[in-house]
Amino acid sequence: MVKKAVGLFLILFLLGGLSALAAEKVVKVGVVYEQTGNVATFGQSAVNATKMAAEEINAKGGIKGVGRIELVIEDNKSDAAESANAYNKLIFKDKVVGILGPVTSTNTLAAGPIAQQAGIPVITPTSTNPRVTQVGDYIFRACFIDPFQGRVMAVFAAKELKFKRVAVMPEVTSDYAMGLCQFFKENFEKLGGKVVAEEKFSTGDQDFSAQLTKIKATNPDAIYVGSYYNDVALISRQARQLGINVPLIGGDGFDSPKLFEIGKEAVVGHYFTNHYSPDDQDPVTQKFVKAYKAKYGQTPDALAALGYDAANLLFDAIRRAGKADPKAIRDALAKTKGFKGVSGSITFDENRNPVKAAVILQVQKDGSQKFVKKVQP
Amino acid sequence: MSPHDLTLQVIQQVFNGVSLGSIYALIALGYTMVYGIIRLINFAHGDIFMVGAFAGYFATAVYKLSFFPALVLAMVVAALTGVTIEFFAYRPIRKAGRISALITAIGVSFLLENAGLLILKPDPRAFPEVIPLTVYNVGGLIVNNRQVLILAVTFGLMFLLQWIVRYTKIGKAMRAVANDRDAAHLMGIDVNQVITVTFALGSALAAAAGVLVGIVYNRIDPLMGIMPGLKAFVAAVLGGIGIIPGAMIGGFVMGIVEVLVVAFISSGWKDAAAFVALIIILLVRPVGLLGRNVGEKV
């Protein structure tokens, strides 16, 4: 009898111990972002949003059946070699089940092969270069890729703005810009539009008057500029000085406060495609914007939105996999369908690129960006 | 395109080229003057142009000066910078040979660029709008007041420089030193003083170009001097290095060639065109466009 009682007690004790262990189970997720260096603000926004996403899940007791999320955060100093080092540490020392980041294509391309070889799933929030996910079947991204941006603007220009004649200005020294312009051109011509001029320039050019004079003679409805905000601002100003008063249109490279700071009134009226807008009235987006503002005291930028989506995509896959196993998580991630993200509904295609909406923004007189339209793929 | 439109476009493009070329010409003058006096290709000269642009930026953005005071201030700051560089970097090794001096110049160039990145930060800045833009339409030709300003300032400074070189005592001394440094020294000319003045003048002209670029293109950053510096060097060689009118003509030729290549061949060839022009000139006339003229060497 006593023996039986002791046995029962022991069993109860063991069970209790097990359940206590179960409550403490954690799942380690690696985070590698550019928190210092050249593109520091990108990484800082992404880290803030990732922390917020993890806290929200943990406040609900973690991922059901798998455990609480523990973030292991590394700074890659905006450097490709540091990104690879961080990946090695996270995978072989911390034994994480998945990695978020980095934000830029170059850094993700440098580190990606390590995770691919080790079989650890990766989600990068904003590496838009098509080559990034071609590293292997463990690499995913939360953003659309450049060919899609080019197409969205082509459709918007042709169908909504009813533009017939558009001039194209690619920055020949940038893969990003060349890709954008090529896809814009192809799609715009397919829709019956005419690309009336293609005038190239190089990184660091200051004077665009020759190209613009030539473009002016072709009398376009708009100029599609494949480049980043700095050059876009300069081109806008010189276009106005030459008496060209049509808007410039382009991709997410336009998105910076510097665009208006340098371009002033010359950039007002420009349209560009972007990943997300804080003015999007979608309830998921609005909930995120409110929570982020309350926590960090600023309006989340596109990097924060995509960092948040990348984190939640991974957490969602862990939940569906039901275990902290990298292979199972990868498989679950690949099957992601209609995930409700802040930057729109996300479904991965066979190349692990999300099929998702883009927003079109327009620069306003006070330098703010007006949300014009959300374009579904 | 009708013949009238075509003519108009050619005129417009040539005008664009002239305003671009005047920037090259202003920078090229500094290269050519220093070369004329001490046979040194001062590769830090493009970065002096950057220093001038930033001096103009701080004068207008922080101290709220208007255009002309800011221009003068920027020229003074750059002149002092040029003189300081000459004193600390070039003077001690003046007798060490031309290769040592050339490599020192490249070193100074890197120093200025990286100090600029460190202190001024790599982020491009917007130059304040000290001159409100007015666009004129002259029978279809689009001209704006800033382009007119570039041309006016450039020509004004060129005449001033010519006057200094031709009609002042120091100008006479400069010509003498350029002609034969040792003989000039024997004649009682203070060679060091002449070199200092040459650096000051050349740097001031580059600074003027820097401020004009800031006003017209509105964007400045610490590495802005590299490409214009290189092109201005080509312009100086093209016109015949060491010859003042050569640098002016070389600058304008460069600007116009670049623009016409974009207009009538392809925009992809723009940068290549300048250097192809240089190769052709060097093959056909190795001394540059004005090389054989006896023109005063300064």
CSV table of N, CA and C in Angstrom, one decimal, chain A residues 161-239:
chain,number,residue,atom,x,y,z
A,161,LEU,N,-3.8,56.2,-65.3
A,161,LEU,CA,-3.4,57.6,-65.6
A,161,LEU,C,-3.6,57.8,-67.1
A,162,LYS,N,-3.9,56.8,-67.9
A,162,LYS,CA,-4.1,56.9,-69.3
A,162,LYS,C,-2.9,57.5,-70.1
A,163,PHE,N,-1.7,57.2,-69.6
A,163,PHE,CA,-0.5,57.6,-70.3
A,163,PHE,C,-0.3,56.8,-71.6
A,164,LYS,N,0.1,57.5,-72.6
A,164,LYS,CA,0.3,56.8,-73.9
A,164,LYS,C,1.8,56.8,-74.2
A,165,ARG,N,2.5,57.9,-73.8
A,165,ARG,CA,3.9,58.0,-74.2
A,165,ARG,C,4.7,58.2,-73.0
A,166,VAL,N,5.6,57.3,-72.7
A,166,VAL,CA,6.5,57.5,-71.5
A,166,VAL,C,7.9,57.3,-71.9
A,167,ALA,N,8.8,58.2,-71.4
A,167,ALA,CA,10.2,58.1,-71.6
A,167,ALA,C,10.8,57.3,-70.4
A,168,VAL,N,11.9,56.6,-70.6
A,168,VAL,CA,12.5,55.8,-69.6
A,168,VAL,C,13.9,56.3,-69.3
A,169,MET,N,14.3,56.4,-68.1
A,169,MET,CA,15.6,56.8,-67.7
A,169,MET,C,16.3,55.8,-66.7
A,170,PRO,N,17.0,54.8,-67.2
A,170,PRO,CA,17.6,53.9,-66.3
A,170,PRO,C,19.0,54.3,-65.9
A,171,GLU,N,19.4,54.1,-64.6
A,171,GLU,CA,20.7,54.3,-64.1
A,171,GLU,C,21.5,53.0,-64.5
A,172,VAL,N,22.4,53.1,-65.5
A,172,VAL,CA,22.9,51.9,-66.1
A,172,VAL,C,23.8,51.1,-65.2
A,173,THR,N,24.3,51.8,-64.2
A,173,THR,CA,25.3,51.1,-63.3
A,173,THR,C,24.6,50.3,-62.1
A,174,SER,N,23.3,50.3,-62.1
A,174,SER,CA,22.6,49.6,-61.0
A,174,SER,C,21.7,48.5,-61.6
A,175,ASP,N,21.9,47.3,-61.1
A,175,ASP,CA,21.0,46.1,-61.5
A,175,ASP,C,19.6,46.4,-61.2
A,176,TYR,N,19.4,47.0,-60.0
A,176,TYR,CA,18.0,47.3,-59.6
A,176,TYR,C,17.3,48.2,-60.6
A,177,ALA,N,18.0,49.2,-61.0
A,177,ALA,CA,17.4,50.2,-61.9
A,177,ALA,C,17.2,49.6,-63.3
A,178,MET,N,18.2,48.9,-63.8
A,178,MET,CA,18.0,48.3,-65.1
A,178,MET,C,16.9,47.3,-65.1
A,179,GLY,N,16.7,46.5,-64.1
A,179,GLY,CA,15.6,45.5,-64.0
A,179,GLY,C,14.3,46.2,-64.0
A,180,LEU,N,14.2,47.2,-63.1
A,180,LEU,CA,12.9,48.0,-63.1
A,180,LEU,C,12.5,48.5,-64.4
A,181,CYS,N,13.4,49.2,-65.1
A,181,CYS,CA,13.1,49.9,-66.3
A,181,CYS,C,12.7,48.8,-67.4
A,182,GLN,N,13.5,47.8,-67.4
A,182,GLN,CA,13.2,46.7,-68.4
A,182,GLN,C,11.8,46.2,-68.2
A,183,PHE,N,11.4,45.9,-67.0
A,183,PHE,CA,10.1,45.3,-66.8
A,183,PHE,C,9.0,46.3,-67.0
A,184,PHE,N,9.3,47.6,-66.7
A,184,PHE,CA,8.3,48.6,-66.9
A,184,PHE,C,8.0,48.7,-68.4
A,185,LYS,N,9.1,48.8,-69.2
A,185,LYS,CA,9.0,49.0,-70.6
A,185,LYS,C,8.2,47.8,-71.3
A,186,GLU,N,8.6,46.6,-70.9
A,186,GLU,CA,8.0,45.4,-71.5
A,186,GLU,C,6.5,45.5,-71.3
A,187,ASN,N,6.1,45.7,-70.0
A,187,ASN,CA,4.7,45.7,-69.7
A,187,ASN,C,3.9,46.9,-70.3
A,188,PHE,N,4.5,48.0,-70.3
A,188,PHE,CA,3.9,49.2,-70.8
A,188,PHE,C,3.6,49.1,-72.3
A,189,GLU,N,4.6,48.5,-73.0
A,189,GLU,CA,4.4,48.3,-74.4
A,189,GLU,C,3.3,47.3,-74.7
A,190,LYS,N,3.3,46.2,-73.8
A,190,LYS,CA,2.3,45.2,-74.0
A,190,LYS,C,0.9,45.8,-73.9
A,191,LEU,N,0.7,46.8,-73.0
A,191,LEU,CA,-0.6,47.4,-72.8
A,191,LEU,C,-0.9,48.5,-73.8
A,192,GLY,N,-0.1,48.6,-74.9
A,192,GLY,CA,-0.4,49.5,-75.9
A,192,GLY,C,0.3,50.9,-75.8
A,193,GLY,N,1.1,51.0,-74.7
A,193,GLY,CA,1.8,52.3,-74.6
A,193,GLY,C,3.0,52.4,-75.4
A,194,LYS,N,3.6,53.6,-75.5
A,194,LYS,CA,4.8,53.7,-76.3
A,194,LYS,C,5.9,54.3,-75.5
A,195,VAL,N,7.1,53.6,-75.5
A,195,VAL,CA,8.2,54.1,-74.8
A,195,VAL,C,9.0,55.0,-75.8
A,196,VAL,N,8.8,56.3,-75.6
A,196,VAL,CA,9.3,57.3,-76.7
A,196,VAL,C,10.8,57.6,-76.6
A,197,ALA,N,11.4,57.3,-75.5
A,197,ALA,CA,12.9,57.6,-75.4
A,197,ALA,C,13.4,56.7,-74.3
A,198,GLU,N,14.7,56.3,-74.5
A,198,GLU,CA,15.4,55.6,-73.4
A,198,GLU,C,16.7,56.3,-73.2
A,199,GLU,N,16.8,57.1,-72.2
A,199,GLU,CA,18.1,57.8,-72.0
A,199,GLU,C,18.8,57.4,-70.7
A,200,LYS,N,20.0,56.9,-70.9
A,200,LYS,CA,20.7,56.3,-69.7
A,200,LYS,C,21.5,57.3,-69.0
A,201,PHE,N,21.9,57.0,-67.7
A,201,PHE,CA,22.8,57.8,-67.0
A,201,PHE,C,23.6,56.9,-66.0
A,202,SER,N,24.7,57.4,-65.5
A,202,SER,CA,25.5,56.6,-64.6
A,202,SER,C,25.4,57.1,-63.1
A,203,THR,N,25.8,56.3,-62.2
A,203,THR,CA,25.8,56.7,-60.8
A,203,THR,C,26.8,57.8,-60.6
A,204,GLY,N,26.4,58.8,-59.9
A,204,GLY,CA,27.2,60.0,-59.7
A,204,GLY,C,27.1,61.1,-60.7
A,205,ASP,N,26.3,60.9,-61.7
A,205,ASP,CA,26.1,62.0,-62.7
A,205,ASP,C,25.4,63.2,-62.0
A,206,GLN,N,25.7,64.4,-62.4
A,206,GLN,CA,25.1,65.6,-61.8
A,206,GLN,C,24.2,66.2,-62.9
A,207,ASP,N,24.7,66.1,-64.1
A,207,ASP,CA,24.0,66.9,-65.2
A,207,ASP,C,23.2,66.0,-66.1
A,208,PHE,N,21.9,66.2,-66.1
A,208,PHE,CA,21.1,65.4,-67.0
A,208,PHE,C,20.4,66.2,-68.1
A,209,SER,N,20.9,67.4,-68.3
A,209,SER,CA,20.3,68.3,-69.2
A,209,SER,C,20.2,67.8,-70.6
A,210,ALA,N,21.3,67.1,-71.1
A,210,ALA,CA,21.3,66.6,-72.4
A,210,ALA,C,20.2,65.5,-72.6
A,211,GLN,N,20.1,64.6,-71.7
A,211,GLN,CA,19.1,63.5,-71.8
A,211,GLN,C,17.7,64.1,-71.7
A,212,LEU,N,17.5,65.1,-70.8
A,212,LEU,CA,16.2,65.7,-70.6
A,212,LEU,C,15.8,66.5,-71.8
A,213,THR,N,16.7,67.2,-72.4
A,213,THR,CA,16.4,68.0,-73.6
A,213,THR,C,15.9,67.1,-74.7
A,214,LYS,N,16.6,65.9,-74.8
A,214,LYS,CA,16.2,64.9,-75.8
A,214,LYS,C,14.8,64.4,-75.5
A,215,ILE,N,14.6,64.1,-74.3
A,215,ILE,CA,13.3,63.6,-73.8
A,215,ILE,C,12.2,64.6,-74.1
A,216,LYS,N,12.5,65.8,-73.8
A,216,LYS,CA,11.5,66.9,-74.0
A,216,LYS,C,10.9,66.9,-75.4
A,217,ALA,N,11.9,66.7,-76.4
A,217,ALA,CA,11.5,66.8,-77.8
A,217,ALA,C,10.5,65.7,-78.1
A,218,THR,N,10.5,64.6,-77.3
A,218,THR,CA,9.6,63.5,-77.7
A,218,THR,C,8.2,63.7,-77.0
A,219,ASN,N,8.1,64.7,-76.2
A,219,ASN,CA,6.8,65.1,-75.7
A,219,ASN,C,6.1,64.0,-74.9
A,220,PRO,N,6.7,63.5,-73.8
A,220,PRO,CA,6.1,62.3,-73.1
A,220,PRO,C,5.0,62.7,-72.1
A,221,ASP,N,4.2,61.7,-71.7
A,221,ASP,CA,3.2,62.0,-70.6
A,221,ASP,C,3.9,61.9,-69.2
A,222,ALA,N,5.0,61.1,-69.2
A,222,ALA,CA,5.7,60.9,-67.9
A,222,ALA,C,7.0,60.4,-68.2
A,223,ILE,N,7.9,60.4,-67.2
A,223,ILE,CA,9.3,59.8,-67.3
A,223,ILE,C,9.4,58.8,-66.2
A,224,TYR,N,9.7,57.5,-66.6
A,224,TYR,CA,9.9,56.5,-65.7
A,224,TYR,C,11.4,56.5,-65.3
A,225,VAL,N,11.8,56.8,-64.1
A,225,VAL,CA,13.2,56.8,-63.7
A,225,VAL,C,13.5,55.6,-62.8
A,226,GLY,N,14.4,54.8,-63.3
A,226,GLY,CA,14.9,53.7,-62.5
A,226,GLY,C,16.1,54.1,-61.7
A,227,SER,N,16.0,54.5,-60.4
A,227,SER,CA,17.1,54.9,-59.7
A,227,SER,C,16.6,55.2,-58.2
A,228,TYR,N,17.6,55.7,-57.4
A,228,TYR,CA,17.2,56.0,-56.0
A,228,TYR,C,16.9,57.5,-55.9
A,229,TYR,N,16.4,57.8,-54.7
A,229,TYR,CA,15.9,59.1,-54.4
A,229,TYR,C,16.8,60.3,-54.7
A,230,ASN,N,18.1,60.1,-54.5
A,230,ASN,CA,19.0,61.2,-54.8
A,230,ASN,C,19.0,61.7,-56.2
A,231,ASP,N,19.2,60.7,-57.1
A,231,ASP,CA,19.2,61.1,-58.5
A,231,ASP,C,17.8,61.5,-59.0
A,232,VAL,N,16.8,60.9,-58.5
A,232,VAL,CA,15.4,61.3,-58.9
A,232,VAL,C,15.2,62.7,-58.6
A,233,ALA,N,15.7,63.2,-57.4
A,233,ALA,CA,15.5,64.6,-57.0
A,233,ALA,C,16.2,65.5,-58.0
A,234,LEU,N,17.4,65.2,-58.4
A,234,LEU,CA,18.2,66.0,-59.3
A,234,LEU,C,17.5,66.0,-60.7
A,235,ILE,N,17.1,64.9,-61.2
A,235,ILE,CA,16.5,64.8,-62.5
A,235,ILE,C,15.2,65.6,-62.5
A,236,SER,N,14.4,65.6,-61.4
A,236,SER,CA,13.2,66.3,-61.3
A,236,SER,C,13.5,67.8,-61.4
A,237,ARG,N,14.4,68.3,-60.7
A,237,ARG,CA,14.7,69.7,-60.7
A,237,ARG,C,15.2,70.2,-62.1
A,238,GLN,N,16.0,69.4,-62.7
A,238,GLN,CA,16.5,69.8,-64.0
A,238,GLN,C,15.4,69.7,-65.1
A,239,ALA,N,14.5,68.7,-64.9
A,239,ALA,CA,13.4,68.6,-65.8
A,239,ALA,C,12.6,69.9,-65.8
